[in-house]
Tab-separated table of C-alpha atoms and ligand atoms in Angstrom:
chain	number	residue	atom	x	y	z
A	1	UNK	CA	-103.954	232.566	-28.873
A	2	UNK	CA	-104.009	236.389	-30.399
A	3	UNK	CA	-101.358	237.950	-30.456
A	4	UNK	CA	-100.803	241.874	-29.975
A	5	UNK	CA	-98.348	244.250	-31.826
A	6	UNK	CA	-97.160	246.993	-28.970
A	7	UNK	CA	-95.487	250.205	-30.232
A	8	UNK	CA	-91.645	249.854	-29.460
A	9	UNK	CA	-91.853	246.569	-31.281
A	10	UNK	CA	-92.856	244.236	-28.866
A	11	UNK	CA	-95.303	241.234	-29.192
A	12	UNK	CA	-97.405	239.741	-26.186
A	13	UNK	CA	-100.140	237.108	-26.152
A	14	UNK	CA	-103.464	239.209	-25.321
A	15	UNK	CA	-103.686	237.125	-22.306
A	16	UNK	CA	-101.198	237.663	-19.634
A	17	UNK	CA	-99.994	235.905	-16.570
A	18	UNK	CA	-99.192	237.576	-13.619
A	19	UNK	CA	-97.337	236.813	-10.827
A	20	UNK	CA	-98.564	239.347	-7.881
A	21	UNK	CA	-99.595	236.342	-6.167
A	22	UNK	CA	-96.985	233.752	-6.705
A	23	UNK	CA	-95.551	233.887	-3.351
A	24	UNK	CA	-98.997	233.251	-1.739
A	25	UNK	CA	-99.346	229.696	-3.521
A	26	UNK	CA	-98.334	227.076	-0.473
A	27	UNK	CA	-96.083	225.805	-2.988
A	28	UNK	CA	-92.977	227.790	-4.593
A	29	UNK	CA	-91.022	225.652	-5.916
A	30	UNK	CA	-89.406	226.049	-9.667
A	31	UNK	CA	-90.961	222.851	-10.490
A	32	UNK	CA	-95.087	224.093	-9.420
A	33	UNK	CA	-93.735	227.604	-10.779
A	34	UNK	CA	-92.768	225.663	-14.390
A	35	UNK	CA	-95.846	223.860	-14.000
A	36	UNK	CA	-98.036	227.068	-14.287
A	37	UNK	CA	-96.114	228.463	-16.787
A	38	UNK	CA	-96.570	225.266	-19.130
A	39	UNK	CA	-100.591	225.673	-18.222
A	40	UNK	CA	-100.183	229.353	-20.146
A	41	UNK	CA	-97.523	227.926	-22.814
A	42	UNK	CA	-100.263	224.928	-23.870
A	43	UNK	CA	-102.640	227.763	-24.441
A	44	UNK	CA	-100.188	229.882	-26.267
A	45	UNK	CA	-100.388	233.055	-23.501
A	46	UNK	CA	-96.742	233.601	-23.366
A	47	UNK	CA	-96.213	236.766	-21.761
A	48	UNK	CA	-95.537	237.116	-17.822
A	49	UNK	CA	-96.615	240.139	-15.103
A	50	UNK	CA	-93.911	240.738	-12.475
A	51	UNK	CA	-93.158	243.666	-10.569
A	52	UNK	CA	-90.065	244.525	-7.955
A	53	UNK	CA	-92.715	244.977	-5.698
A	54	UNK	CA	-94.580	241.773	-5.436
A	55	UNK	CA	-93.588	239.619	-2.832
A	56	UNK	CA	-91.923	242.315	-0.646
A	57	UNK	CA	-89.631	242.326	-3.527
A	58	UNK	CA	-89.397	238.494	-3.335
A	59	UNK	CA	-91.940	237.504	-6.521
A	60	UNK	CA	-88.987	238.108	-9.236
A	61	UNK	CA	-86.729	236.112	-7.326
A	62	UNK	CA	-89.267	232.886	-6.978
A	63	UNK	CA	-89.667	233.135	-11.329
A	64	UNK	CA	-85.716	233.246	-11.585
A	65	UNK	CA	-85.283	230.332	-9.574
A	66	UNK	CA	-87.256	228.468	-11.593
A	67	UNK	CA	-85.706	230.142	-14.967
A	68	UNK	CA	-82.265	228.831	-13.743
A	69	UNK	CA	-83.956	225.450	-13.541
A	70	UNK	CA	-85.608	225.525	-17.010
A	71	UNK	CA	-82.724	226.603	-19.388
A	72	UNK	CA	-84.876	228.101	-22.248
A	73	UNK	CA	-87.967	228.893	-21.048
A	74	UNK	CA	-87.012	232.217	-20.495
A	75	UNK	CA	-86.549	232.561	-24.214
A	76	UNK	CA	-90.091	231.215	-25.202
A	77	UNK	CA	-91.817	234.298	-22.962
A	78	UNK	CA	-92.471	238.053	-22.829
A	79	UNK	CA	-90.890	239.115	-19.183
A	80	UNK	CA	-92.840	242.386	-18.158
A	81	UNK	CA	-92.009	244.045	-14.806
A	82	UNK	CA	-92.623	247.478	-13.219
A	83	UNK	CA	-90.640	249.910	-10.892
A	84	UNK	CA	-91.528	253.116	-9.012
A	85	UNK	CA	-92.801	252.057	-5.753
A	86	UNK	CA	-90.945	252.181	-2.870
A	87	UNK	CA	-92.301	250.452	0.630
A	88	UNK	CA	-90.079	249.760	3.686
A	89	UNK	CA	-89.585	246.198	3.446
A	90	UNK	CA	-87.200	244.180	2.277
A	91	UNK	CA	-84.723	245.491	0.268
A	92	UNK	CA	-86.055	248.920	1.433
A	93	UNK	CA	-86.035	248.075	5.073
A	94	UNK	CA	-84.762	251.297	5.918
A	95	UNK	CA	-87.442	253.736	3.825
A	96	UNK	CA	-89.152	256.376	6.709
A	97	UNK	CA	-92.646	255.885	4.377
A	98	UNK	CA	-93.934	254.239	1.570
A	99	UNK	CA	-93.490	256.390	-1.794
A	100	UNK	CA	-92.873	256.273	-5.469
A	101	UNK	CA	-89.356	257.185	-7.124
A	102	UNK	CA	-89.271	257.786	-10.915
A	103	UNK	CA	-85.523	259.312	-11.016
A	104	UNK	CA	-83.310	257.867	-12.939
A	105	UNK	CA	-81.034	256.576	-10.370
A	106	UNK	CA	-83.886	254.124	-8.796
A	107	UNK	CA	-85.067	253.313	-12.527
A	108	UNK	CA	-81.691	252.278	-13.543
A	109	UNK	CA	-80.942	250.236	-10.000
A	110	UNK	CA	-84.335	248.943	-10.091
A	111	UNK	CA	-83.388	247.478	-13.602
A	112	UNK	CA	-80.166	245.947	-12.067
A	113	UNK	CA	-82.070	244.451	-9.425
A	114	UNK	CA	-85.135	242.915	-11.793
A	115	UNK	CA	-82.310	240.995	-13.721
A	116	UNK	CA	-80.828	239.976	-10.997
A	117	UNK	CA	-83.714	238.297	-9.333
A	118	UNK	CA	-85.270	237.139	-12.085
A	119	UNK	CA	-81.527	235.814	-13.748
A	120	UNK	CA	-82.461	237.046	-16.987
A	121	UNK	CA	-80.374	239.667	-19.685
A	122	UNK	CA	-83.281	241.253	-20.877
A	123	UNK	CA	-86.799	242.826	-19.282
A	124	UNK	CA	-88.819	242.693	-22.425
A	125	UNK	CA	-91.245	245.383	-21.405
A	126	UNK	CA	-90.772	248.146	-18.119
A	127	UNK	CA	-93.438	249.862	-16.903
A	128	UNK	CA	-93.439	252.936	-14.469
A	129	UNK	CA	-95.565	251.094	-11.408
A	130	UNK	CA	-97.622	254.238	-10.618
A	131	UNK	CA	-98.050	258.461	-11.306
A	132	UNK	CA	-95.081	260.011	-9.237
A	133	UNK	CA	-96.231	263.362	-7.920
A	134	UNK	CA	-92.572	264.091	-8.112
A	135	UNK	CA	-91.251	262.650	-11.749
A	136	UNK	CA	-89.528	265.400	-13.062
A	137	UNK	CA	-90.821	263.767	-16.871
A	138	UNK	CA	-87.315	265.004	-18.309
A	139	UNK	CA	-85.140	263.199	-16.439
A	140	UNK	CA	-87.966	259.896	-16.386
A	141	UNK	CA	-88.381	260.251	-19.777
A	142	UNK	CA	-84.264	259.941	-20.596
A	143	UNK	CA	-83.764	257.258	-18.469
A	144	UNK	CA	-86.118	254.763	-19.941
A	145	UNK	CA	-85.328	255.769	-23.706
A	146	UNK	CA	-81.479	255.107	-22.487
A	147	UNK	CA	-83.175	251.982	-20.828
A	148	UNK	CA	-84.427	250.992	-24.154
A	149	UNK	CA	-80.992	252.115	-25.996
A	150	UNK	CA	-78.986	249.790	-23.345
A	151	UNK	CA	-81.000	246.700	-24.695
A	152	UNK	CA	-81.768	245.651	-21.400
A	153	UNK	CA	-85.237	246.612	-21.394
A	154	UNK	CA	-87.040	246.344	-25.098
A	155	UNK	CA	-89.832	248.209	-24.398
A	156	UNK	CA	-91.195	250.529	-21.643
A	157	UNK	CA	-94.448	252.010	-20.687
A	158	UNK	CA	-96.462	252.861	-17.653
A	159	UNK	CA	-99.104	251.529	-15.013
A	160	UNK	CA	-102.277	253.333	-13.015
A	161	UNK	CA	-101.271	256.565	-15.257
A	162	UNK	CA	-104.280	258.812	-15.963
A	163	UNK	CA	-104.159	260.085	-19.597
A	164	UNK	CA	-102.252	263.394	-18.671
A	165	UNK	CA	-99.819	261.530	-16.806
A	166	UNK	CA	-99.089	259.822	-20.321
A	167	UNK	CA	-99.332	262.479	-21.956
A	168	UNK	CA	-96.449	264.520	-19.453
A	169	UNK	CA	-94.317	261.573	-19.808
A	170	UNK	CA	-94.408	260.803	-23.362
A	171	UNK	CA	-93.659	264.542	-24.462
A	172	UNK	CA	-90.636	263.916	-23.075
A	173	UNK	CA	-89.404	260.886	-24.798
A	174	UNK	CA	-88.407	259.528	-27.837
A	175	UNK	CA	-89.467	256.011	-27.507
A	176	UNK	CA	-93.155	255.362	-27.819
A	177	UNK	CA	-95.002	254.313	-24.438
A	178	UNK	CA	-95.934	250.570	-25.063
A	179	UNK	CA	-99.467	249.772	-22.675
A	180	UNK	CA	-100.982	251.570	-19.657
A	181	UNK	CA	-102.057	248.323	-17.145
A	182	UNK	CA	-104.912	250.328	-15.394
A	183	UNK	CA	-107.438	248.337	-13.017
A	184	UNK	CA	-110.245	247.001	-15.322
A	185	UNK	CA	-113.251	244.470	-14.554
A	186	UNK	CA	-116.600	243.947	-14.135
A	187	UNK	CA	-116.253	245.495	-10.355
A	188	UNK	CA	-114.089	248.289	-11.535
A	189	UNK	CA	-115.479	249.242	-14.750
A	190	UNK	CA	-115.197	254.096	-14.237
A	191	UNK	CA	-112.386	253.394	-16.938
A	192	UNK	CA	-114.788	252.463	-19.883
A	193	UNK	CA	-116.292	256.062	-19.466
A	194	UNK	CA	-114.082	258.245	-17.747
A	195	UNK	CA	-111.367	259.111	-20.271
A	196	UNK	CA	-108.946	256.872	-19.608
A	197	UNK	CA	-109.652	254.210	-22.391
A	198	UNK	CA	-110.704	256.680	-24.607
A	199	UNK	CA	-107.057	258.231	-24.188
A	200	UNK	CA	-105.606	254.670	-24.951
A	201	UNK	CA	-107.914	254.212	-27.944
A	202	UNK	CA	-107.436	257.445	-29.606
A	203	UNK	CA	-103.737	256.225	-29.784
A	204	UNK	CA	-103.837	253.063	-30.891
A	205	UNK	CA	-102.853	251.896	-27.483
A	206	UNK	CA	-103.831	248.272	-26.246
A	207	UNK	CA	-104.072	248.735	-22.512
A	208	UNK	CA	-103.411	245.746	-19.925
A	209	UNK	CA	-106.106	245.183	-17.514
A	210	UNK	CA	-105.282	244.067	-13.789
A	211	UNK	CA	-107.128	242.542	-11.554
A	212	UNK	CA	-109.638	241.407	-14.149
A	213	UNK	CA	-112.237	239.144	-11.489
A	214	UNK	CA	-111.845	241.718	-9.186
A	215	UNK	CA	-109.147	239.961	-7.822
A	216	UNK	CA	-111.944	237.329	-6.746
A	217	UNK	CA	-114.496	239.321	-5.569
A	218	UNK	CA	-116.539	239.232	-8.884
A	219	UNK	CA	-116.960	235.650	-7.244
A	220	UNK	CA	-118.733	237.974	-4.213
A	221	UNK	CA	-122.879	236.909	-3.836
A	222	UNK	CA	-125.154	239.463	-5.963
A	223	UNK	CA	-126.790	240.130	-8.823
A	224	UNK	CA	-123.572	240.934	-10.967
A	225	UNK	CA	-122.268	237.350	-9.720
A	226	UNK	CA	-125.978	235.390	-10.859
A	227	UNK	CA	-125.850	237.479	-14.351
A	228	UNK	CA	-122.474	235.825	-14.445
A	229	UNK	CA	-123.179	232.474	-14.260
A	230	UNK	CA	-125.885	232.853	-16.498
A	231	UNK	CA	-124.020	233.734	-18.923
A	232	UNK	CA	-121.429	231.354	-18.353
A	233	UNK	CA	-124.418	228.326	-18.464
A	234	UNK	CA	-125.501	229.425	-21.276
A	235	UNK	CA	-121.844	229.362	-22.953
A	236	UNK	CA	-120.849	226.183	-21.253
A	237	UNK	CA	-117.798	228.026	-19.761
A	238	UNK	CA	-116.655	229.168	-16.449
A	239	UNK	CA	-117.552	232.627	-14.119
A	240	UNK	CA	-114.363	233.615	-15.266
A	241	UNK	CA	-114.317	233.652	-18.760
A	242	UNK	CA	-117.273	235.261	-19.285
A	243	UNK	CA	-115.540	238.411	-17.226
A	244	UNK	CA	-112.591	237.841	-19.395
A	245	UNK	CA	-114.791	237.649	-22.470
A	246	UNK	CA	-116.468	240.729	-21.562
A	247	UNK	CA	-113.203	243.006	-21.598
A	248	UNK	CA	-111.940	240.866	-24.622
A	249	UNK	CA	-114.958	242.602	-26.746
A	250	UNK	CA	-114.056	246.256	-25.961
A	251	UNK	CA	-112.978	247.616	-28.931
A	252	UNK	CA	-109.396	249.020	-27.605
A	253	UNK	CA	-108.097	245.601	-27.147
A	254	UNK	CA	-107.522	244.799	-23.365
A	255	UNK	CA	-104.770	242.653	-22.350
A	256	UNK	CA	-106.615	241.097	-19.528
A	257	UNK	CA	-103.378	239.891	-16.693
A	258	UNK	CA	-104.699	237.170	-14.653
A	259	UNK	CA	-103.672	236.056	-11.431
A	260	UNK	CA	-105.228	232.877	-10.290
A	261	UNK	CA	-102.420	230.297	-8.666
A	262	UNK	CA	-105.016	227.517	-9.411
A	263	UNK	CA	-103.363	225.304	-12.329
A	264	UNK	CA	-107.065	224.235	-13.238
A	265	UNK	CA	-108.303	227.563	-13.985
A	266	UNK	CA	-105.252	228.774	-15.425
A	267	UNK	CA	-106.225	225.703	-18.139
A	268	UNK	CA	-109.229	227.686	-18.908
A	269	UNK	CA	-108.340	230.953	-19.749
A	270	UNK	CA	-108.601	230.182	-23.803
A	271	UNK	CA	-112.409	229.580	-22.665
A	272	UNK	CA	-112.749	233.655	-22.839
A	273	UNK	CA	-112.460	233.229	-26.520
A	274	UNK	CA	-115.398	231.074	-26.743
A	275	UNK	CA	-117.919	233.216	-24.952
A	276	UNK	CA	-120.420	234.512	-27.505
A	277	UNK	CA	-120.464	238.481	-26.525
A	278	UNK	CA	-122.936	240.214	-28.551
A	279	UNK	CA	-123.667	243.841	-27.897
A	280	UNK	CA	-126.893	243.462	-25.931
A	281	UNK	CA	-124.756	240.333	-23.635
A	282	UNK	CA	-122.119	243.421	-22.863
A	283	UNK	CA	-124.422	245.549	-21.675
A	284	UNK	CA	-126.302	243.042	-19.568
A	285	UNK	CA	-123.288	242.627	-17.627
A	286	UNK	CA	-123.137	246.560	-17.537
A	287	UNK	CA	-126.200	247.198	-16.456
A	288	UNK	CA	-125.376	244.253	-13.430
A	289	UNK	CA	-121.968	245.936	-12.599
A	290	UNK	CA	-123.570	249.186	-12.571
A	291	UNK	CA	-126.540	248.089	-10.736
A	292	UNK	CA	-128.701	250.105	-12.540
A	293	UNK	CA	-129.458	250.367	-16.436
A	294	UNK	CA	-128.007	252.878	-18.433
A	295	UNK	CA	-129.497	256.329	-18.762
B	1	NAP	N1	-100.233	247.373	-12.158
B	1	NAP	C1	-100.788	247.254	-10.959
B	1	NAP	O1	-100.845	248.214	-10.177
B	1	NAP	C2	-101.335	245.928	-10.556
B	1	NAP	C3	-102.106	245.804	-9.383
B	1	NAP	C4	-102.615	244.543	-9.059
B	1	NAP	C5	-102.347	243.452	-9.882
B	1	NAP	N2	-101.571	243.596	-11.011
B	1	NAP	C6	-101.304	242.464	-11.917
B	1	NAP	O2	-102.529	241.847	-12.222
B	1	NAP	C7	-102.419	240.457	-11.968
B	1	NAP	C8	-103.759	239.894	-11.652
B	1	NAP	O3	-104.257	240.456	-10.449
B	1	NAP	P1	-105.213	239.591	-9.521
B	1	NAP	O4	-104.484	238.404	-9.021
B	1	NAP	O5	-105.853	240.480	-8.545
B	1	NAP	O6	-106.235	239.103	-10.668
B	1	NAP	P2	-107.641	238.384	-10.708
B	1	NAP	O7	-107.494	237.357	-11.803
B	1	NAP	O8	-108.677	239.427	-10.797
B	1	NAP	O9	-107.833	237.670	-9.298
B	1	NAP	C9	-107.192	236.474	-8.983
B	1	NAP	C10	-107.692	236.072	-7.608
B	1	NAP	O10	-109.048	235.649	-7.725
B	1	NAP	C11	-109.173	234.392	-7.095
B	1	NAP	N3	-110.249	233.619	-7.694
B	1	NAP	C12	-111.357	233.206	-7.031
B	1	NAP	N4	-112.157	232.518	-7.841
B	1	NAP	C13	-111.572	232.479	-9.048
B	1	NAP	C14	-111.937	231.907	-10.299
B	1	NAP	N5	-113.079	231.233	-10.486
B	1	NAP	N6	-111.093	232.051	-11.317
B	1	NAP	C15	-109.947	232.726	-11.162
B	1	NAP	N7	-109.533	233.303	-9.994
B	1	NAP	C16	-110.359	233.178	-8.940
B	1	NAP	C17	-107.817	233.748	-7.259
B	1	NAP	O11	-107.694	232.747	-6.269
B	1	NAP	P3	-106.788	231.422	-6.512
B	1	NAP	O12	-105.381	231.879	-6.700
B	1	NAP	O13	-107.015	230.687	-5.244
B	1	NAP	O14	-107.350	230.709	-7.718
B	1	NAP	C18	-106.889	234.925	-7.026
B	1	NAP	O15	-106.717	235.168	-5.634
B	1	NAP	C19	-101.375	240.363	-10.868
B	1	NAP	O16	-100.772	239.090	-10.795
B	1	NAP	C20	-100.399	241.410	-11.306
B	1	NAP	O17	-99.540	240.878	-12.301
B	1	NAP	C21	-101.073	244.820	-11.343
């Protein structure tokens, strides 16, 4: 498996796990939770997706009961989680409304909290969850480059942030943002053209890509689906790995974050690799997303 050199001086296999969905799976156990992690380890993908969030807050909390079970396999991962949103549920019960907080108070208690749950000393990378319309970038910026300077959190970054948002942010710090995890796939694609990867590229940036099926609905009936499997015939691969493969070729270098709880297809994600994506193969898909050709 690749591996990727982010600024701050972190390292992360290009493909990530993530663990939105963890709590869904019918099972939750440490030892089906180790299992899925030793799927990724076999294939070399080392780096995990969490965020305070997920769950209802519960998601973090599911991985660290399985790290206390597994001394040490904390130490063979990258741990990234993400604060900022705020919904009333669980540990924020008593919020009036859903919103974002990017002061420096809920960044450093949502820090406490993440290593808490997850029973770990160290968040390797912490991203902002999404844009605040109220982050005063002074006081966001300070508290994750004293994040960083506390060592428990090696590298920070942001999530869903439109290139002025990094820009804002980023003038006011000292440590170098890390990734931007946007939305990217075959079904949500407006980020190839409309500035935001450009942004990333110009910078040397390698963002992480959520949601990259779609969250299953590239698996949705249609033409985009049958130029899929095509594709994937001819390659001898799965649906998915031709998606993956076509994100792999952009030239930025896209983390794709995966999210299947299915130990079988987390077995194939190294198939991405072997997908033979040619320039004219890209744009085939392109033109299917799109549903049109190109001008
Ligand atoms: N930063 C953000 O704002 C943000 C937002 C959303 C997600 N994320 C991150 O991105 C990760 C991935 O998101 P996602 O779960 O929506 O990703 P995804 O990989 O696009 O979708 C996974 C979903 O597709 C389903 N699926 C159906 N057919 C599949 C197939 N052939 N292969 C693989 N999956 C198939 C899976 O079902 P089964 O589980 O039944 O296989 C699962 O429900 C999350 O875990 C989280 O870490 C971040």
């Amino acid at each position: 498996m690749e591996r990727v050199q982010l600024p701050g001086g972190i390292e992360m296999s290009r493909i990530v796990y993530g663990m939105w969905r963890v709590g869904e799976d019918a099972d939750t156990s440490p030892a089906h939770v180790r299992a899925k992690i030793d799927a990724c380890l076999e294939q070399g993908i080392t780096t995990i997706d969490q965020a305070d969030i997920y769950g209802g807050y519960t998601a973090e909390a599911i991985l660290g009961e399985c790290f206390k079970e597994n001394k040490g396999l904390r130490d063979q991962l990258e741990v990234v989680t993400k604060c900022g949103i705020v919904a009333p549920t669980g540990r924020y019960a008593d919020a009036r409304v859903k919103h974002y907080d990017t002061s420096r108070s809920h960044i450093e208690q949502s820090i406490e909290n993440s290593l808490r749950d997850m029973s770990i000393d160290h968040i390797d990378l912490l991203l902002i969850h999404r844009p605040d319309p109220l982050m005063d970038h002074h006081e966001t910026g300070a508290a994750l480059d004293d994040a960083v300077k506390s060592g428990k959190v090696r590298a920070v970054g942001v999530s869903n942030f439109r290139p002025w948002d990094w820009l804002l942010l980023q003038s006011a710090m000292e440590t170098p943002l890390a990734t931007n995890q946007i939305e990217l796939s075959l079904v949500a694609h407006e980020s190839f053209v409309n500035g935001d990867l450009a942004g990333l590229q110009s910078k040397g940036i390698h963002p992480m890509a959520w949601s990259p099926l779609g969250g299953g609905s590239l698996f949705n009936a249609g033409e985009l689906r049958e130029t899929v499997s095509r594709i994937a015939l001819q390659n001898g691969v799965d649906e998915a790995a031709v998606a993956i493969a076509w994100l792999l070729a952009h030239p930025v270098g896209i983390l794709p974050v995966m999210g299947t709880n299915t130990i079988d297809r987390i077995k194939a994600f190294s198939d991405a690799f072997k997908v033979e994506m040619d320039r004219q193969t890209w744009f085939e898909l392109y033109t299917a997303a799109l549903g049109r050709e190109v001008a």
